[in-house]
mmCIF file of N, CA, C and O in Angstrom:
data_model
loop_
_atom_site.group_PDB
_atom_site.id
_atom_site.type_symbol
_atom_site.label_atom_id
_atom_site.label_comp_id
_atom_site.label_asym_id
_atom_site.label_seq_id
_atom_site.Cartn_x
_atom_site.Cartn_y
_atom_site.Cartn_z
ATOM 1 N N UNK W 1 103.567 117.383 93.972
ATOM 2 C CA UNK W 1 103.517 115.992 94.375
ATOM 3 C C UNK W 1 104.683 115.687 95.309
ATOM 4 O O UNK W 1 105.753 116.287 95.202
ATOM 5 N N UNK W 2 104.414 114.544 96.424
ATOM 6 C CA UNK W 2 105.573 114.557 97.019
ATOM 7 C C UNK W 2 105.918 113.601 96.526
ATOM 8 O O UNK W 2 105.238 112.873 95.803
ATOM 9 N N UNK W 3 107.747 113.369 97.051
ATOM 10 C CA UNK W 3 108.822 112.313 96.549
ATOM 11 C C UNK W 3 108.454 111.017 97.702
ATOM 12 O O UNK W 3 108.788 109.855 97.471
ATOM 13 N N UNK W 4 107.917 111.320 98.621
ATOM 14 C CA UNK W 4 107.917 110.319 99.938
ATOM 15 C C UNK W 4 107.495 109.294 99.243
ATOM 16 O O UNK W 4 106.768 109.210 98.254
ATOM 17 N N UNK W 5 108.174 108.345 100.038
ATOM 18 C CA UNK W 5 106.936 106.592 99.771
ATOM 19 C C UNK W 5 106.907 106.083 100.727
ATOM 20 O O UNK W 5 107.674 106.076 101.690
ATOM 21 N N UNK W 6 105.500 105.353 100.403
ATOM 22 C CA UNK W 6 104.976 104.783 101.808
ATOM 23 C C UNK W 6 104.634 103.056 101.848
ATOM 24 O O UNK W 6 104.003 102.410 101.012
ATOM 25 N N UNK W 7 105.138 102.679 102.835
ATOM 26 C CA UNK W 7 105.204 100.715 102.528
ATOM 27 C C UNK W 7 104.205 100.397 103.834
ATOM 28 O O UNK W 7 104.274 100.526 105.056
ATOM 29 N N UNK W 8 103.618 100.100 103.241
ATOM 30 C CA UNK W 8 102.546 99.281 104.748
ATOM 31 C C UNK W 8 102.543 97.851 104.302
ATOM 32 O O UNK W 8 102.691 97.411 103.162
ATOM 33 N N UNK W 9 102.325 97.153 105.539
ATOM 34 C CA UNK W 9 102.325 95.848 105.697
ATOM 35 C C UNK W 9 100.795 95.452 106.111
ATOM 36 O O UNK W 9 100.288 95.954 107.115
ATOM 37 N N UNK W 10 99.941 94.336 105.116
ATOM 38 C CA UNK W 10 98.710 94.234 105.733
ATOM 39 C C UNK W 10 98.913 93.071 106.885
ATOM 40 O O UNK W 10 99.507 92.008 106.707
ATOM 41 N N UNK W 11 98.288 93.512 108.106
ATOM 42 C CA UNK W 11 98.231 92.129 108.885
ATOM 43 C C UNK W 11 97.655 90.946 108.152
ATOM 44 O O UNK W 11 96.772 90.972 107.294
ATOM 45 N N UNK W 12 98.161 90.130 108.528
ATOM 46 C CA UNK W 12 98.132 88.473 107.489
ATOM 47 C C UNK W 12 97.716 88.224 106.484
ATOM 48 O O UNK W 12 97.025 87.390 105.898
ATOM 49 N N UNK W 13 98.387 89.319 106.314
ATOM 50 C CA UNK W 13 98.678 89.236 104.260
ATOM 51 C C UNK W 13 99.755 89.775 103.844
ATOM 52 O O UNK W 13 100.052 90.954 104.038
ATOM 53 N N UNK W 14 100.491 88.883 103.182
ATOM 54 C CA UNK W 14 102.174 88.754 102.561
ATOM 55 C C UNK W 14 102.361 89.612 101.592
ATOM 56 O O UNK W 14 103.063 89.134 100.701
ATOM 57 N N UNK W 15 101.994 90.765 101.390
ATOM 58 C CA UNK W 15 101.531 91.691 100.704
ATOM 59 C C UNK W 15 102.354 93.002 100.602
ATOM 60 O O UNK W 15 102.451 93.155 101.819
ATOM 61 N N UNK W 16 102.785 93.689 100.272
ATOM 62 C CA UNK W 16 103.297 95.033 100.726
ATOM 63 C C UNK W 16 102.879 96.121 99.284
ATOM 64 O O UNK W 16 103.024 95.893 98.083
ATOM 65 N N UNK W 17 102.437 97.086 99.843
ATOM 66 C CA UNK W 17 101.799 98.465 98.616
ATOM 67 C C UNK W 17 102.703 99.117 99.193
ATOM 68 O O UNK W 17 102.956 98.988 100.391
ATOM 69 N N UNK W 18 103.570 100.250 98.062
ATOM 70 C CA UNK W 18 103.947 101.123 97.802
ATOM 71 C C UNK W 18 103.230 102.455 97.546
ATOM 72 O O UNK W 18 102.950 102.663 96.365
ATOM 73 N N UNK W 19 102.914 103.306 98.355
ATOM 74 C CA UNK W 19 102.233 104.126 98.162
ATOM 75 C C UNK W 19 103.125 105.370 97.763
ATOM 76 O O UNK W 19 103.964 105.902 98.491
ATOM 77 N N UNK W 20 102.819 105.702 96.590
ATOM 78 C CA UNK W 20 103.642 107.132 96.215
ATOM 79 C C UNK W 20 103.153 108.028 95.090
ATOM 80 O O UNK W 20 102.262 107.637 94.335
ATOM 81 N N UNK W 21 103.919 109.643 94.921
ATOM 82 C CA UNK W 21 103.453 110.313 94.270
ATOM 83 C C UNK W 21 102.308 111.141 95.025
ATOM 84 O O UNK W 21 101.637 111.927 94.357
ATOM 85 N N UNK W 22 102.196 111.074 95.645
ATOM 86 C CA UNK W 22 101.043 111.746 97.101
ATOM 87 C C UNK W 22 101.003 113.356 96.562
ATOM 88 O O UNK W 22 101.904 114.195 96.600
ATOM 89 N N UNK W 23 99.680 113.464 96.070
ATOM 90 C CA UNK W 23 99.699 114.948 96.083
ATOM 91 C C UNK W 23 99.480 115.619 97.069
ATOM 92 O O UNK W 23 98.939 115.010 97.992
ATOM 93 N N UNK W 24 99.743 116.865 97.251
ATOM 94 C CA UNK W 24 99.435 117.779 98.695
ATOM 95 C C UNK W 24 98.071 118.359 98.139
ATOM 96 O O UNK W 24 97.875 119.046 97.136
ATOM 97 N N UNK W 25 97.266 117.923 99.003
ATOM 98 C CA UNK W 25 95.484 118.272 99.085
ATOM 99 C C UNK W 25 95.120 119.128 100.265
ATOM 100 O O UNK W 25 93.934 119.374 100.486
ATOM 101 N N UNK W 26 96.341 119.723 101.250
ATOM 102 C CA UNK W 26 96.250 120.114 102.341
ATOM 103 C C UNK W 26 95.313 121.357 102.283
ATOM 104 O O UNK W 26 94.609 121.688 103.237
ATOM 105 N N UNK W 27 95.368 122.243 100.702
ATOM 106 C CA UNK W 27 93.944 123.262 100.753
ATOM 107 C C UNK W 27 92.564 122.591 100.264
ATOM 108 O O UNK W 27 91.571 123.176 99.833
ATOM 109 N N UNK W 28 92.676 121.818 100.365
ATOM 110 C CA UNK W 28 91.150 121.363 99.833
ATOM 111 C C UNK W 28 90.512 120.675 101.178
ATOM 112 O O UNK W 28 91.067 120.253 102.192
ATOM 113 N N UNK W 29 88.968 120.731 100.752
ATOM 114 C CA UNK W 29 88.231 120.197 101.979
ATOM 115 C C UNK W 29 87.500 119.176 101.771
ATOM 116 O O UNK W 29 86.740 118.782 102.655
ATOM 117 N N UNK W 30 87.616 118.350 100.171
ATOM 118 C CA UNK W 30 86.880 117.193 100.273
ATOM 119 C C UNK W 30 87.556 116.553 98.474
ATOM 120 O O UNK W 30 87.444 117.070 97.363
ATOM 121 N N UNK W 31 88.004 115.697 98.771
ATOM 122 C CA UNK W 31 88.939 114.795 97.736
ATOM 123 C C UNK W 31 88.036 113.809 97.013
ATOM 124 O O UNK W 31 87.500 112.970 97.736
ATOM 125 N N UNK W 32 87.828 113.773 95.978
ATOM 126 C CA UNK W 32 86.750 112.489 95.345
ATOM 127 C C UNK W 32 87.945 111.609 94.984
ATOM 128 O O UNK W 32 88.953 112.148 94.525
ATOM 129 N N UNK W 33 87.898 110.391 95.148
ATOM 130 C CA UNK W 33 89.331 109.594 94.591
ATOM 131 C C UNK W 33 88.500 108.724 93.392
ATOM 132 O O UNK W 33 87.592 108.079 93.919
ATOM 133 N N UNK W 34 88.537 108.614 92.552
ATOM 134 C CA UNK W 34 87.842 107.084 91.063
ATOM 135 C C UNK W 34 89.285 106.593 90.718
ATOM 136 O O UNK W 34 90.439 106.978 90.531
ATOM 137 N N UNK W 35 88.283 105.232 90.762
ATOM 138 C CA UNK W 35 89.081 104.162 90.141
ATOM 139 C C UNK W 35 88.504 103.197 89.144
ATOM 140 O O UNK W 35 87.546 103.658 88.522
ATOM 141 N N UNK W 36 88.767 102.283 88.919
ATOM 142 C CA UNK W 36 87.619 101.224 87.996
ATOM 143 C C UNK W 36 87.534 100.423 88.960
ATOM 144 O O UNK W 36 86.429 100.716 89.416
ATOM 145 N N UNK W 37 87.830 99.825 89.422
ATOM 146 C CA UNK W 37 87.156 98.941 90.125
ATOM 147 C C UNK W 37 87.497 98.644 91.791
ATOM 148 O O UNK W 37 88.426 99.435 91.952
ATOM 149 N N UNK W 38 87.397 98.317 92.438
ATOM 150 C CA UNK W 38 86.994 97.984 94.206
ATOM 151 C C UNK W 38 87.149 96.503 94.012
ATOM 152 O O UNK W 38 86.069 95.923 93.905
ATOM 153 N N UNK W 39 88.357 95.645 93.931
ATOM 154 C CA UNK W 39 88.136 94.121 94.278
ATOM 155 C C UNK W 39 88.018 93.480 95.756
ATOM 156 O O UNK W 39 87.105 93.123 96.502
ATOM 157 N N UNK W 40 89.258 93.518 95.779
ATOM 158 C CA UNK W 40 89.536 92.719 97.197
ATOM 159 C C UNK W 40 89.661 94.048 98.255
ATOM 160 O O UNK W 40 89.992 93.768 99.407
ATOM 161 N N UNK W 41 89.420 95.438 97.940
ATOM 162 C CA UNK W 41 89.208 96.617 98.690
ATOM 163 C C UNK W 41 90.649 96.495 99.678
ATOM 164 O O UNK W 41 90.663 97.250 100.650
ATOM 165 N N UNK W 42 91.803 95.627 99.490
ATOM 166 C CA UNK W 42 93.098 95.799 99.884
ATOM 167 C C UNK W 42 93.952 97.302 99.800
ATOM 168 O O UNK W 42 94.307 98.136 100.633
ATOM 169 N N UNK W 43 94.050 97.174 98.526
ATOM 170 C CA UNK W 43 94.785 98.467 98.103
ATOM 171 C C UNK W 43 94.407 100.028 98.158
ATOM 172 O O UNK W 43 95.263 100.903 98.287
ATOM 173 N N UNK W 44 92.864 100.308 98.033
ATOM 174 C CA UNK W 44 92.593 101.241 98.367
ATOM 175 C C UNK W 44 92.169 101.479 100.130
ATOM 176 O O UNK W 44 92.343 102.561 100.692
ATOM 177 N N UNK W 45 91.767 100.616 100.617
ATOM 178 C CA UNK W 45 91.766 100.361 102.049
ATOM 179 C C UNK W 45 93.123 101.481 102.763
ATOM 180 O O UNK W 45 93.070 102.370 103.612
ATOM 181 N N UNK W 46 94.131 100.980 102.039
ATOM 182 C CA UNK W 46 95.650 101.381 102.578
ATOM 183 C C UNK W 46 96.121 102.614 101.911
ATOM 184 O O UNK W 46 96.867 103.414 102.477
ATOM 185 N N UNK W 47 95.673 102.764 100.682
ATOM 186 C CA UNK W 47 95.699 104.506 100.564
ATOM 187 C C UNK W 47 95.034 105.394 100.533
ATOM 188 O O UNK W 47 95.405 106.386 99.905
ATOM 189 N N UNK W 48 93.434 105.371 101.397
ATOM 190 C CA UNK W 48 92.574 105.675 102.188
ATOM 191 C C UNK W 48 93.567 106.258 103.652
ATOM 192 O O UNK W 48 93.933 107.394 103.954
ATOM 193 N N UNK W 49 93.703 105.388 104.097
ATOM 194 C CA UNK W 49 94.202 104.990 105.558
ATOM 195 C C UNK W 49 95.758 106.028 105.689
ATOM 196 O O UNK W 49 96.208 106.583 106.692
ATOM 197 N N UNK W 50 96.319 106.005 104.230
ATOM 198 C CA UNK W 50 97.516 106.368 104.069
ATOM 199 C C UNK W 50 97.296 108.701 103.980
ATOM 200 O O UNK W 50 97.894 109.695 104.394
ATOM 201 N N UNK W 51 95.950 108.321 103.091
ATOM 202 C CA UNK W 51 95.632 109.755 103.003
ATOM 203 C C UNK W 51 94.807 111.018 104.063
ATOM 204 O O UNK W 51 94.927 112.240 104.149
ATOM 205 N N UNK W 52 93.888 109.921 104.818
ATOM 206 C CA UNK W 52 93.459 110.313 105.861
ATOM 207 C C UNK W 52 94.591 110.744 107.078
ATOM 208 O O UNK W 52 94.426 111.833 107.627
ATOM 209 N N UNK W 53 95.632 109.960 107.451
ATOM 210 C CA UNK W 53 96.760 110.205 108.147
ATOM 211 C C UNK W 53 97.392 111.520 108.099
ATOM 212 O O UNK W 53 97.476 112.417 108.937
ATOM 213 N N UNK W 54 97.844 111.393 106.818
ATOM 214 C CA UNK W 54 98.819 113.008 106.704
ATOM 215 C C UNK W 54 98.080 114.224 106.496
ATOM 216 O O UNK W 54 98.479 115.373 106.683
ATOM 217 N N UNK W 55 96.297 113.612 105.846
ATOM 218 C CA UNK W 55 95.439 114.865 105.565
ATOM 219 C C UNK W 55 94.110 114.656 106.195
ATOM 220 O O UNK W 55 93.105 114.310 105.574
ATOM 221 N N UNK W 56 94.194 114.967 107.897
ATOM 222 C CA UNK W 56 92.894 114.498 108.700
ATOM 223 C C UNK W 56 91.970 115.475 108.699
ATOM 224 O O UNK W 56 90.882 115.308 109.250
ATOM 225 N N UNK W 57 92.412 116.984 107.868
ATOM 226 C CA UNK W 57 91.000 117.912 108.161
ATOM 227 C C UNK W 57 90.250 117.548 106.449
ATOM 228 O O UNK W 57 89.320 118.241 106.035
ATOM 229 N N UNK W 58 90.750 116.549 105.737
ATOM 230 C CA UNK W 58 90.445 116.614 104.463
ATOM 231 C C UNK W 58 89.358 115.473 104.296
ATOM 232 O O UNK W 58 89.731 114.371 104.697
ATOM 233 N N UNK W 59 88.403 115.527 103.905
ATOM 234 C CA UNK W 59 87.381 114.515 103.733
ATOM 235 C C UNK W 59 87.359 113.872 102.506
ATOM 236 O O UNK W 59 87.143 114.470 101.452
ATOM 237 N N UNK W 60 87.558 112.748 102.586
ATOM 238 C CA UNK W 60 87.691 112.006 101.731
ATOM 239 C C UNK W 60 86.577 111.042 101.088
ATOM 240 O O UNK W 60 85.738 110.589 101.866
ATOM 241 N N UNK W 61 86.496 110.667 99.631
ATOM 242 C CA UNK W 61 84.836 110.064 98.919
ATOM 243 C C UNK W 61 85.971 109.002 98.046
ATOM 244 O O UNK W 61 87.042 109.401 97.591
ATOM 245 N N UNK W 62 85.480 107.639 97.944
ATOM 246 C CA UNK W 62 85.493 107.061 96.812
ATOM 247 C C UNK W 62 84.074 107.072 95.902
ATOM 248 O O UNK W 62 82.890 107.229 96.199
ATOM 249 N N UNK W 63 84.933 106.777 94.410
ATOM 250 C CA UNK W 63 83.899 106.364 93.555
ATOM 251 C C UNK W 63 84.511 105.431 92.446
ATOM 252 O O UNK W 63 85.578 105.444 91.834
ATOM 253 N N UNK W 64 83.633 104.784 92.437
ATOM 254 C CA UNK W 64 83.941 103.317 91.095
ATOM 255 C C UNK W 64 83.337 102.939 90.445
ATOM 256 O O UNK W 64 82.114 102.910 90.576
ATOM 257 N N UNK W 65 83.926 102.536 89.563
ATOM 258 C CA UNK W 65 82.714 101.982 88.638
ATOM 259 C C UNK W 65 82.430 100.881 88.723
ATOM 260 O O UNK W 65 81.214 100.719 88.623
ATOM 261 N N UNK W 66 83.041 99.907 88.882
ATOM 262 C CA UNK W 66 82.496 98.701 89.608
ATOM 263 C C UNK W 66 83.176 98.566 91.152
ATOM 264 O O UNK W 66 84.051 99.283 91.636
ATOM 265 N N UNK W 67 82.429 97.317 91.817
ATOM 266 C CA UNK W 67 83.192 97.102 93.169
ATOM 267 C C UNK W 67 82.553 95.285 93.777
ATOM 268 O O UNK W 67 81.354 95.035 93.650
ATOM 269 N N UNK W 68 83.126 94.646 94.143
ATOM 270 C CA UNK W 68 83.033 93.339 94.330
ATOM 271 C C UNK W 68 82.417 93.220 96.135
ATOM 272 O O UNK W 68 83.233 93.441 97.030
ATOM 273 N N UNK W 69 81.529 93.002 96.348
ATOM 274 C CA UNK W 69 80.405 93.159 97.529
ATOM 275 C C UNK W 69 81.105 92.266 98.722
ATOM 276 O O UNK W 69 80.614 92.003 99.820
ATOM 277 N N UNK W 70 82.216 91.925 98.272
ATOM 278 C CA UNK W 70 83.041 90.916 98.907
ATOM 279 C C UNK W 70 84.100 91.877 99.557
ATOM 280 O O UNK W 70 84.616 91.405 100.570
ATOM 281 N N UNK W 71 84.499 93.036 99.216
ATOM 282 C CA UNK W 71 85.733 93.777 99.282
ATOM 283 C C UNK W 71 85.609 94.498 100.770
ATOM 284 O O UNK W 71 84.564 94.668 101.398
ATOM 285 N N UNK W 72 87.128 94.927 101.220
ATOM 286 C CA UNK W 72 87.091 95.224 102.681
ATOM 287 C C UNK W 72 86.687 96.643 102.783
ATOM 288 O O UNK W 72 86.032 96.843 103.807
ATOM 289 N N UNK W 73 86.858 97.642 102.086
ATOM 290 C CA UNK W 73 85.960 98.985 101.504
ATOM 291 C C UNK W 73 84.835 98.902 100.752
ATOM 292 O O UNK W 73 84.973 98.153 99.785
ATOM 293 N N UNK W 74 83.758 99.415 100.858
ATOM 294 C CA UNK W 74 82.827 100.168 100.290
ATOM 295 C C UNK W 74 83.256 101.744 99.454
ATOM 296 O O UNK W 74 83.871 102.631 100.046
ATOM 297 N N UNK W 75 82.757 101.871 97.867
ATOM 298 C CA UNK W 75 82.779 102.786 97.878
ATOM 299 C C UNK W 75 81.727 103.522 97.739
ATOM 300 O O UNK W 75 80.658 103.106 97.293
ATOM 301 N N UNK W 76 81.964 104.737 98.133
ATOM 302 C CA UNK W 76 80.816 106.015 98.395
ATOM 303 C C UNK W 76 79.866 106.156 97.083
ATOM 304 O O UNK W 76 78.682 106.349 97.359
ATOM 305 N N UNK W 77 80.190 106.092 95.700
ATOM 306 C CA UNK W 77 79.502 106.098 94.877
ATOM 307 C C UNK W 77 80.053 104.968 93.789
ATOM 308 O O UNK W 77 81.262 105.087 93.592
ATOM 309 N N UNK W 78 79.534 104.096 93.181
ATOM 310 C CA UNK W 78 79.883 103.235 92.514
ATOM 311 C C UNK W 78 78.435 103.301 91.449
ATOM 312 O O UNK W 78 77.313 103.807 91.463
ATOM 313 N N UNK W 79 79.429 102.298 90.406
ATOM 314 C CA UNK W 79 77.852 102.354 89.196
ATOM 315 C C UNK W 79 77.208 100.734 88.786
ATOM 316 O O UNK W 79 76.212 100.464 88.115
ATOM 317 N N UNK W 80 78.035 99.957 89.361
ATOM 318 C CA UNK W 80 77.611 98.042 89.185
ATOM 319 C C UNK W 80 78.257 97.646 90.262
ATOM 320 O O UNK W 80 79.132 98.357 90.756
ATOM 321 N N UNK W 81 77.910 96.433 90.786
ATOM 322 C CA UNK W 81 78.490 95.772 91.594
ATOM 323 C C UNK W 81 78.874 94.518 90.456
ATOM 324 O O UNK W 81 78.020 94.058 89.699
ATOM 325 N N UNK W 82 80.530 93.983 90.476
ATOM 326 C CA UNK W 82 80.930 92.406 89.669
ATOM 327 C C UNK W 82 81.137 92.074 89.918
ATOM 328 O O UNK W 82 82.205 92.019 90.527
ATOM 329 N N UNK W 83 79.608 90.789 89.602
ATOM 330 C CA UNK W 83 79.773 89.278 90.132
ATOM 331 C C UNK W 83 80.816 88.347 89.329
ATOM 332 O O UNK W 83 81.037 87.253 89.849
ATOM 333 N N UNK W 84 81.268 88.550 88.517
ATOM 334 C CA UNK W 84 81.917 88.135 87.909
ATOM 335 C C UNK W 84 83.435 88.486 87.513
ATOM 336 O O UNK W 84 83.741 89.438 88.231
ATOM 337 N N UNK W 85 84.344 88.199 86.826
ATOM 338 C CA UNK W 85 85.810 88.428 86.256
ATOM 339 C C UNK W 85 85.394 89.646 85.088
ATOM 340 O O UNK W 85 84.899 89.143 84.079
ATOM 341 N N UNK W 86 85.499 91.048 85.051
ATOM 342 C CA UNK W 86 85.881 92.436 84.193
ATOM 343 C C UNK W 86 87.115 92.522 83.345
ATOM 344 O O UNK W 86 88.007 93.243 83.793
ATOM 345 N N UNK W 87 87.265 92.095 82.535
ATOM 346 C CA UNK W 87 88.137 92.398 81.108
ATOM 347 C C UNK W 87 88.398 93.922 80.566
ATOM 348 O O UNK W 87 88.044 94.188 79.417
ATOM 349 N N UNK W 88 89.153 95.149 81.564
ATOM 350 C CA UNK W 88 89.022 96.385 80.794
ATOM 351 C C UNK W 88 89.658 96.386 79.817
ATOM 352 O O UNK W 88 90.634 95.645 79.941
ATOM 353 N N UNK W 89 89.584 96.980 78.632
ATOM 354 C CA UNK W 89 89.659 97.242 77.289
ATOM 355 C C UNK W 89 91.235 98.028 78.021
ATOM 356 O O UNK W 89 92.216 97.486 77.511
ATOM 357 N N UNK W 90 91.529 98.841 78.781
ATOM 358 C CA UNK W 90 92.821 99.115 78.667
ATOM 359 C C UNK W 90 93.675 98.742 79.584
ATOM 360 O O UNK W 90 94.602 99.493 79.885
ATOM 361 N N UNK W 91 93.471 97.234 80.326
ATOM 362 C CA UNK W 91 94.596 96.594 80.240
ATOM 363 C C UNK W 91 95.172 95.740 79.041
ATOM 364 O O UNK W 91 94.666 95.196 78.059
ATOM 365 N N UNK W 92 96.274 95.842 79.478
ATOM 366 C CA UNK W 92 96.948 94.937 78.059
ATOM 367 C C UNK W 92 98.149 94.258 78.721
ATOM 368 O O UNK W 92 99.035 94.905 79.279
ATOM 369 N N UNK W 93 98.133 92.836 78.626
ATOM 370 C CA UNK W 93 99.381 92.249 78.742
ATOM 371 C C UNK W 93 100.747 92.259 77.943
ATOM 372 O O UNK W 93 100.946 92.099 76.739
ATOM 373 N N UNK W 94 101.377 92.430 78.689
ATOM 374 C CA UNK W 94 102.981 92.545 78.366
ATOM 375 C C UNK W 94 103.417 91.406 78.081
ATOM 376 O O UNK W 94 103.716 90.878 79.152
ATOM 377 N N UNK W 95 103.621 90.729 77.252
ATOM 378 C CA UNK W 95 104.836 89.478 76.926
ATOM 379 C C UNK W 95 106.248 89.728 76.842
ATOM 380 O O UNK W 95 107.026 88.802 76.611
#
C-alpha cells in the first residue's frame, strides 16, 4: 500500500476527500472496486479519477449495492437503486 495522500478539490463544492492507502494494482488488468452504496457519486467520482491517473493501463468496474439515480457516477453493476434514506446495520453512531 502506498503512504501518499491525495486532496482534490471538487469544483463548486466546499468539499475536500482525502484519498489514501492506495494499493499498487499496477500488475493487474481489471480492478472491481464495491461499496454499499453510490449517493451523491462525489466521492467515488474522485477516487475513480484518482485511480485511473496513476493506473491508466488498469481497467477499472464499480459495483454496489445500492446507488441513488441522482448520483454523478453510475455504477457498472449494482443490485437496487434508493429512493429513499438506507439505515446500514453497520453504521453506528459515536456519542
Amino acid at each position: 500500500m502506498s503512504d501518499e495522500n491525495y486532496s482534490t478539490n471538487i469544483q463548486n463544492i466546499f468539499e475536500t476527500f482525502n484519498i489514501f492507502n492506495i494499493p499498487d494494482v499496477s500488475s493487474a488488468k481489471k480492478v472491481l472496486i464495491v461499496d454499499d452504496i453510490v449517493d451523491s457519486g462525489e466521492t467515488m467520482r474522485e477516487i475513480l479519477k484518482v485511480l485511473k491517473e496513476r493506473f491508466p493501463e488498469v481497467e477499472f468496474k464499480l459495483a454496489t449495492l445500492f446507488y441513488k439515480n441522482t448520483a454523478l457516477i453510475k455504477p457498472d453493476f449494482s443490485v437496487r437503486e434508493a429512493n429513499e434514506w438506507i439505515d446500514f446495520f453497520w453504521e453506528v453512531d459515536i456519542k
